Structure formats: structure tokens, C-alpha cells
mmCIF file of C-alpha atoms in Angstrom:
data_model
loop_
_atom_site.group_PDB
_atom_site.id
_atom_site.type_symbol
_atom_site.label_atom_id
_atom_site.label_comp_id
_atom_site.label_asym_id
_atom_site.label_seq_id
_atom_site.Cartn_x
_atom_site.Cartn_y
_atom_site.Cartn_z
ATOM 1 C CA MET A 16 7.343 11.272 79.603
ATOM 2 C CA SER A 17 7.914 11.994 83.230
ATOM 3 C CA GLU A 18 5.633 9.002 84.189
ATOM 4 C CA THR A 19 7.245 5.407 84.574
ATOM 5 C CA VAL A 20 5.623 3.102 82.545
ATOM 6 C CA ALA A 21 6.211 -0.750 81.568
ATOM 7 C CA LEU A 22 4.964 -1.639 78.429
ATOM 8 C CA LYS A 23 5.432 -5.393 79.235
ATOM 9 C CA LYS A 24 6.943 -7.099 82.027
ATOM 10 C CA ASP A 25 10.473 -8.028 81.333
ATOM 11 C CA SER A 26 11.657 -11.383 80.763
ATOM 12 C CA GLY A 27 14.941 -10.724 80.364
ATOM 13 C CA GLY A 28 15.073 -12.320 76.808
ATOM 14 C CA SER A 29 15.631 -15.546 78.707
ATOM 15 C CA ALA A 30 13.701 -18.567 78.984
ATOM 16 C CA PRO A 31 11.532 -19.051 82.256
ATOM 17 C CA GLY A 32 13.957 -19.376 85.049
ATOM 18 C CA ALA A 33 16.911 -18.995 83.090
ATOM 19 C CA THR A 34 19.922 -16.543 84.365
ATOM 20 C CA PRO A 35 20.213 -13.521 82.184
ATOM 21 C CA LEU A 36 23.436 -12.710 80.970
ATOM 22 C CA LEU A 37 23.679 -9.424 82.379
ATOM 23 C CA GLU A 38 21.557 -8.128 85.226
ATOM 24 C CA LEU A 39 21.596 -4.604 87.282
ATOM 25 C CA ARG A 40 19.780 -4.779 90.419
ATOM 26 C CA GLY A 41 18.740 -1.416 92.308
ATOM 27 C CA LEU A 42 22.040 0.159 90.600
ATOM 28 C CA ARG A 43 22.869 3.716 91.984
ATOM 29 C CA VAL A 44 25.761 5.627 90.848
ATOM 30 C CA ALA A 45 26.616 8.911 91.933
ATOM 31 C CA TYR A 46 29.074 11.902 90.773
ATOM 32 C CA GLY A 47 29.858 13.576 94.279
ATOM 33 C CA ALA A 48 26.349 14.846 95.374
ATOM 34 C CA ILE A 49 24.632 14.255 92.027
ATOM 35 C CA GLU A 50 23.122 10.831 91.727
ATOM 36 C CA ALA A 51 23.272 9.928 88.148
ATOM 37 C CA LEU A 52 21.464 6.422 88.403
ATOM 38 C CA LYS A 53 18.667 6.080 90.818
ATOM 39 C CA GLY A 54 18.399 2.413 91.685
ATOM 40 C CA ILE A 55 17.973 1.105 87.864
ATOM 41 C CA ASP A 56 17.037 -2.542 87.182
ATOM 42 C CA LEU A 57 17.837 -3.944 83.867
ATOM 43 C CA THR A 58 18.268 -7.189 82.319
ATOM 44 C CA VAL A 59 19.910 -8.296 79.127
ATOM 45 C CA GLY A 60 19.352 -12.434 77.954
ATOM 46 C CA GLU A 61 21.945 -14.298 76.374
ATOM 47 C CA GLY A 62 21.910 -13.712 72.354
ATOM 48 C CA GLU A 63 19.932 -10.382 72.583
ATOM 49 C CA ILE A 64 20.321 -6.839 71.231
ATOM 50 C CA VAL A 65 18.901 -4.622 74.109
ATOM 51 C CA ALA A 66 18.686 -0.849 73.184
ATOM 52 C CA LEU A 67 19.069 1.877 76.036
ATOM 53 C CA LEU A 68 17.518 4.941 74.826
ATOM 54 C CA GLY A 69 17.184 8.324 76.579
ATOM 55 C CA GLY A 70 18.244 12.226 76.120
ATOM 56 C CA ASN A 71 21.326 13.815 76.945
ATOM 57 C CA GLY A 72 22.464 13.224 80.690
ATOM 58 C CA ALA A 73 19.797 10.358 81.187
ATOM 59 C CA GLY A 74 22.627 8.115 82.679
ATOM 60 C CA LYS A 75 23.227 5.748 79.626
ATOM 61 C CA THR A 76 27.015 6.465 79.360
ATOM 62 C CA THR A 77 27.034 6.095 82.981
ATOM 63 C CA THR A 78 25.295 2.773 83.063
ATOM 64 C CA LEU A 79 27.837 1.258 80.550
ATOM 65 C CA ARG A 80 30.842 2.767 82.330
ATOM 66 C CA THR A 81 29.414 1.256 85.476
ATOM 67 C CA ILE A 82 28.971 -2.329 83.880
ATOM 68 C CA SER A 83 32.393 -1.999 82.323
ATOM 69 C CA GLY A 84 33.997 -1.337 85.885
ATOM 70 C CA MET A 85 35.120 2.290 85.020
ATOM 71 C CA LEU A 86 32.685 3.527 87.693
ATOM 72 C CA SER A 87 31.975 2.212 91.019
ATOM 73 C CA PRO A 88 28.208 2.071 91.934
ATOM 74 C CA ARG A 89 27.164 3.617 95.390
ATOM 75 C CA SER A 90 24.880 0.559 95.997
ATOM 76 C CA GLY A 91 23.289 -2.334 93.822
ATOM 77 C CA GLU A 92 24.648 -5.049 92.027
ATOM 78 C CA VAL A 93 25.960 -5.944 88.557
ATOM 79 C CA LEU A 94 25.886 -9.474 87.762
ATOM 80 C CA LEU A 95 27.413 -11.285 84.784
ATOM 81 C CA GLY A 96 25.769 -14.994 84.090
ATOM 82 C CA GLY A 97 24.703 -14.621 87.822
ATOM 83 C CA ASP A 98 27.884 -13.710 89.305
ATOM 84 C CA ARG A 99 28.564 -10.225 90.862
ATOM 85 C CA ILE A 100 31.026 -8.212 88.924
ATOM 86 C CA ASP A 101 30.810 -4.589 90.288
ATOM 87 C CA GLY A 102 34.001 -3.722 92.125
ATOM 88 C CA ILE A 103 36.202 -5.473 89.667
ATOM 89 C CA LYS A 104 38.703 -3.357 87.563
ATOM 90 C CA SER A 105 37.722 -2.749 84.213
ATOM 91 C CA HIS A 106 40.993 -4.115 82.827
ATOM 92 C CA ASP A 107 39.910 -7.379 84.522
ATOM 93 C CA LEU A 108 36.586 -7.190 83.273
ATOM 94 C CA VAL A 109 37.945 -7.750 79.624
ATOM 95 C CA ARG A 110 38.738 -11.396 80.779
ATOM 96 C CA PHE A 111 34.983 -11.974 81.824
ATOM 97 C CA GLY A 112 33.821 -11.444 78.145
ATOM 98 C CA ILE A 113 32.981 -7.772 78.137
ATOM 99 C CA GLY A 114 33.914 -5.439 75.180
ATOM 100 C CA HIS A 115 33.237 -1.728 75.477
ATOM 101 C CA VAL A 116 33.237 0.681 72.494
ATOM 102 C CA PRO A 117 32.803 3.853 74.060
ATOM 103 C CA GLU A 118 31.392 7.283 72.890
ATOM 104 C CA GLY A 119 33.782 8.840 70.600
ATOM 105 C CA ARG A 120 35.603 5.941 69.209
ATOM 106 C CA ARG A 121 38.878 6.646 71.223
ATOM 107 C CA VAL A 122 41.272 4.926 68.700
ATOM 108 C CA PHE A 123 44.907 5.227 68.809
ATOM 109 C CA PRO A 124 45.580 7.685 65.983
ATOM 110 C CA ARG A 125 49.201 7.349 65.905
ATOM 111 C CA MET A 126 48.922 3.648 65.543
ATOM 112 C CA SER A 127 47.990 1.822 62.327
ATOM 113 C CA VAL A 128 44.551 0.129 62.005
ATOM 114 C CA GLN A 129 46.339 -3.303 62.627
ATOM 115 C CA GLU A 130 47.972 -2.078 65.665
ATOM 116 C CA ASN A 131 44.724 -0.755 66.980
ATOM 117 C CA LEU A 132 43.132 -4.149 66.357
ATOM 118 C CA GLN A 133 46.060 -6.146 67.862
ATOM 119 C CA MET A 134 45.632 -3.952 71.297
ATOM 120 C CA GLY A 135 41.955 -5.242 71.503
ATOM 121 C CA ALA A 136 43.633 -8.605 71.959
ATOM 122 C CA TYR A 137 45.744 -7.610 74.935
ATOM 123 C CA ARG A 138 43.783 -10.379 77.122
ATOM 124 C CA PHE A 139 45.541 -12.879 75.147
ATOM 125 C CA LYS A 140 49.117 -14.142 75.131
ATOM 126 C CA SER A 141 49.005 -13.457 71.278
ATOM 127 C CA VAL A 142 46.958 -11.942 68.446
ATOM 128 C CA ASP A 143 44.535 -14.780 67.248
ATOM 129 C CA ALA A 144 45.143 -14.636 63.623
ATOM 130 C CA ALA A 145 41.990 -16.168 62.690
ATOM 131 C CA GLN A 146 40.031 -13.512 65.075
ATOM 132 C CA LEU A 147 41.927 -10.783 63.092
ATOM 133 C CA GLY A 148 40.591 -12.334 59.542
ATOM 134 C CA ARG A 149 37.099 -12.583 60.905
ATOM 135 C CA VAL A 150 37.295 -8.721 61.798
ATOM 136 C CA TYR A 151 38.852 -7.968 58.243
ATOM 137 C CA GLU A 152 35.983 -10.053 56.805
ATOM 138 C CA LEU A 153 33.378 -7.886 58.690
ATOM 139 C CA PHE A 154 35.350 -4.812 57.933
ATOM 140 C CA PRO A 155 36.586 -4.966 54.483
ATOM 141 C CA ARG A 156 37.410 -1.384 54.544
ATOM 142 C CA LEU A 157 39.791 -1.857 57.487
ATOM 143 C CA ALA A 158 41.568 -4.619 55.781
ATOM 144 C CA GLU A 159 42.052 -2.276 52.763
ATOM 145 C CA ARG A 160 43.679 0.377 55.198
ATOM 146 C CA ARG A 161 45.269 -1.822 57.906
ATOM 147 C CA THR A 162 48.800 0.043 57.486
ATOM 148 C CA GLN A 163 47.147 3.484 57.594
ATOM 149 C CA LEU A 164 47.598 5.344 60.660
ATOM 150 C CA SER A 165 44.037 5.360 62.526
ATOM 151 C CA GLY A 166 44.148 9.104 63.028
ATOM 152 C CA THR A 167 43.839 9.765 59.230
ATOM 153 C CA LEU A 168 40.563 7.485 59.006
ATOM 154 C CA SER A 169 37.011 8.920 58.393
ATOM 155 C CA GLY A 170 34.599 8.828 61.382
ATOM 156 C CA GLY A 171 33.038 6.030 60.022
ATOM 157 C CA GLU A 172 36.253 4.078 59.624
ATOM 158 C CA GLN A 173 37.033 5.118 63.109
ATOM 159 C CA GLN A 174 33.850 3.739 64.373
ATOM 160 C CA MET A 175 34.394 0.409 62.373
ATOM 161 C CA LEU A 176 37.882 0.225 63.880
ATOM 162 C CA ALA A 177 36.515 0.574 67.640
ATOM 163 C CA ILE A 178 34.115 -2.001 67.223
ATOM 164 C CA GLY A 179 36.543 -4.281 65.395
ATOM 165 C CA ARG A 180 39.231 -3.593 68.173
ATOM 166 C CA ALA A 181 36.437 -4.716 70.814
ATOM 167 C CA LEU A 182 35.777 -7.784 69.122
ATOM 168 C CA MET A 183 39.318 -8.741 69.010
ATOM 169 C CA GLY A 184 38.867 -9.598 72.612
ATOM 170 C CA LYS A 185 36.332 -12.147 71.868
ATOM 171 C CA PRO A 186 33.467 -10.605 73.665
ATOM 172 C CA GLU A 187 30.332 -12.398 75.112
ATOM 173 C CA LEU A 188 29.086 -9.012 75.767
ATOM 174 C CA LEU A 189 29.289 -5.912 73.582
ATOM 175 C CA LEU A 190 28.662 -2.443 74.836
ATOM 176 C CA LEU A 191 28.086 0.167 72.479
ATOM 177 C CA ASP A 192 27.777 3.550 73.291
ATOM 178 C CA GLU A 193 26.093 5.709 70.466
ATOM 179 C CA PRO A 194 27.754 3.959 67.551
ATOM 180 C CA SER A 195 26.033 6.400 65.032
ATOM 181 C CA MET A 196 27.002 9.600 66.624
ATOM 182 C CA GLY A 197 28.311 12.225 63.992
ATOM 183 C CA LEU A 198 28.006 9.619 60.942
ATOM 184 C CA ALA A 199 26.385 10.400 57.755
ATOM 185 C CA PRO A 200 23.090 8.442 57.282
ATOM 186 C CA LEU A 201 24.460 5.933 54.795
ATOM 187 C CA VAL A 202 27.574 5.106 57.375
ATOM 188 C CA VAL A 203 25.102 4.491 60.176
ATOM 189 C CA GLN A 204 22.866 2.043 58.022
ATOM 190 C CA GLN A 205 26.253 0.046 57.540
ATOM 191 C CA ILE A 206 26.954 0.418 61.117
ATOM 192 C CA PHE A 207 23.594 -1.199 62.301
ATOM 193 C CA GLU A 208 24.064 -3.983 59.695
ATOM 194 C CA ILE A 209 27.246 -4.986 61.266
ATOM 195 C CA ILE A 210 25.958 -4.948 64.663
ATOM 196 C CA LYS A 211 23.193 -7.309 63.492
ATOM 197 C CA GLU A 212 25.901 -9.468 62.043
ATOM 198 C CA ILE A 213 27.782 -9.335 65.159
ATOM 199 C CA ASN A 214 24.704 -10.419 67.326
ATOM 200 C CA ALA A 215 23.679 -13.031 64.763
ATOM 201 C CA ALA A 216 27.290 -14.783 65.199
ATOM 202 C CA GLY A 217 26.600 -15.118 68.889
ATOM 203 C CA THR A 218 27.550 -11.850 70.684
ATOM 204 C CA THR A 219 25.122 -10.123 72.958
ATOM 205 C CA VAL A 220 24.703 -6.643 72.569
ATOM 206 C CA LEU A 221 23.717 -3.627 75.138
ATOM 207 C CA LEU A 222 23.183 -0.661 72.786
ATOM 208 C CA VAL A 223 23.109 3.027 73.720
ATOM 209 C CA GLU A 224 21.751 5.199 71.051
ATOM 210 C CA GLN A 225 19.695 8.543 70.662
ATOM 211 C CA ASN A 226 18.756 7.229 67.229
ATOM 212 C CA ALA A 227 15.498 5.598 68.610
ATOM 213 C CA ALA A 228 14.056 4.546 65.317
ATOM 214 C CA GLN A 229 17.534 2.520 64.402
ATOM 215 C CA ALA A 230 17.978 1.138 67.842
ATOM 216 C CA LEU A 231 14.658 -0.113 68.147
ATOM 217 C CA ALA A 232 14.247 -1.407 64.779
ATOM 218 C CA LEU A 233 17.493 -3.386 65.451
ATOM 219 C CA ALA A 234 16.640 -4.273 68.945
ATOM 220 C CA ASP A 235 14.568 -7.154 70.826
ATOM 221 C CA ARG A 236 13.997 -5.003 73.923
ATOM 222 C CA GLY A 237 14.513 -1.469 75.049
ATOM 223 C CA TYR A 238 14.609 0.497 78.127
ATOM 224 C CA VAL A 239 13.996 4.404 78.259
ATOM 225 C CA LEU A 240 16.446 6.252 80.670
ATOM 226 C CA GLU A 241 15.131 9.716 82.183
ATOM 227 C CA THR A 242 17.179 11.324 84.698
ATOM 228 C CA GLY A 243 18.737 8.223 86.121
ATOM 229 C CA SER A 244 15.632 6.247 86.388
ATOM 230 C CA ILE A 245 14.040 3.704 83.951
ATOM 231 C CA ALA A 246 10.868 5.380 82.590
ATOM 232 C CA MET A 247 9.772 2.737 80.129
ATOM 233 C CA SER A 248 10.667 -0.610 78.890
ATOM 234 C CA GLY A 249 9.396 -3.714 76.754
ATOM 235 C CA PRO A 250 9.687 -5.290 73.424
ATOM 236 C CA ALA A 251 11.198 -3.230 70.809
ATOM 237 C CA ARG A 252 8.552 -3.349 68.181
ATOM 238 C CA GLU A 253 5.684 -2.174 70.769
ATOM 239 C CA MET A 254 8.272 0.635 72.151
ATOM 240 C CA LEU A 255 8.613 1.781 68.565
ATOM 241 C CA ALA A 256 4.831 1.848 68.020
ATOM 242 C CA ASP A 257 4.318 3.470 71.234
ATOM 243 C CA SER A 258 3.201 7.367 70.745
ATOM 244 C CA ARG A 259 5.278 8.632 73.710
ATOM 245 C CA ILE A 260 8.386 7.162 72.424
ATOM 246 C CA ARG A 261 7.341 8.583 68.904
ATOM 247 C CA ALA A 262 6.557 12.222 70.271
ATOM 248 C CA ALA A 263 9.785 12.013 72.600
ATOM 249 C CA TYR A 264 12.321 10.418 70.220
ATOM 250 C CA LEU A 265 10.961 10.432 66.593
ATOM 251 C CA GLY A 266 9.774 13.872 66.677
ATOM 252 C CA GLU A 267 6.198 13.227 65.982
ATOM 253 C CA GLY A 268 3.051 14.050 67.869
ATOM 254 C CA ALA A 269 1.555 11.924 70.570
ATOM 255 C CA VAL A 270 -1.713 10.697 70.183
#
């Protein structure tokens, strides 16, 4: 899959003329002399789930870290609702309505489940009890373990906690980095069902995943990154049926 192919011209998931919720324009990011993103363009429309696929080292995590202000682009723009946000510090971007669930979960192991969730609400003067209740409703297992130290949770429970903690900031845009990594198939299915519920409740999602089948089955649209460039993009259903995607990511022979 070295040839850049667009399955369909992207509309950004928005009505004609509407401003995408998130837009990357010519985004270039480098680690020293190594260019990790090579001028990518990407849009996420309000209310969409967009999947960002690619192998290890393709630039997926770099893309999310740049959107959330953890990395600064060498050139290009990151726009949220039409306003540039590149250059804004990550802790300030939370106030713009961006929630980021990083790869590896990164819960606070010596804090309880509830304390972790309360940390997610740091942008507010106080914890919204109603929002906390919604998180517990979404993740009943966390409610059962609210006083348990987070470091003693299973991998799946820690992933639920990481997502719940991000939701405590009431994000308009949720960035998810490999939420299925290292989890049992049954837990993966639960996580993806929860992501669907979160989106149905009004949160836009940009999902980084190596599990292409699960991600494209859930998403509205998708992009494939290869060595820092967009190699393919289009409606998720069309991408899921494309022989090149199936050969590269689903272990099936190309036809």
C-alpha cells in the first residue's frame, strides 16, 4: 500500500460549506531530523467517528499528540471549529473541549478509581456530580470499584477508567489512542460498544486503532497513514470492503 489513493473525496462529515470540528492542514511534525508527519490533511466533522489506521511508526500517535498540544508542528495548522489551536499548551486545550486518552491508559495507580475520575475534572472549579454519575452509569464496573486503587484494576478496567477520566472534562472531541491494545476480545467488544454510546450522546471521536476491522465497522470515515503520509481515505464501509485494506490490515489476500 505505497500508492496514495483516495477512495472518495472527503467532505469532512459536515454539510456542504460547514466548518469541520477538527481540521489538519499540511501538518508536518518532526523529531529532530526525522519527519514523522509529512504534510497531512485530515478533517473530522461534528458528531462523527473517524478512524485513523496504520502500522507501527506510521504517525498515528504523533497526530493525536499534536492535536492535543503535546507536540508542536514544524509547519501546518490544527483548527478546532475553524480556529487555530496549534501552539496552545496541552493543559489549556482541555478547556477548548478536547479529551485525550493516551496509549497505555496512564491511570494514577496509587489513587482510587474515584480520585482518578475527579482528576479528569480539573478544568472545572468542582467535580460535577451529575457527570460523575453518567460516567459510572456508562461504566458500572468502575462504580463497583470506586474505592479500589487503580493500579490493582485489570487492563480492561484501566482502559474504562482512562476513558471515563477523559469524559469528566466534558470533551466535545475525544481522541482515543489504541483503546483495544492488549485486551481480551470480549473486553474489546465492550470498549467499542461504549465508544459508540459516547458518540451517540454527542461526543465526536477520532480513533487511532490497529484493529482495522473493529475500527472501520464503528467509524463513519477512515484514513490510513503510511510513514507520515495519508495513503488512503474514504467512507468506512468502502474502506472495509477494499481489497488493499483487507490485505494490509485484515490478513487477507488482495484480489
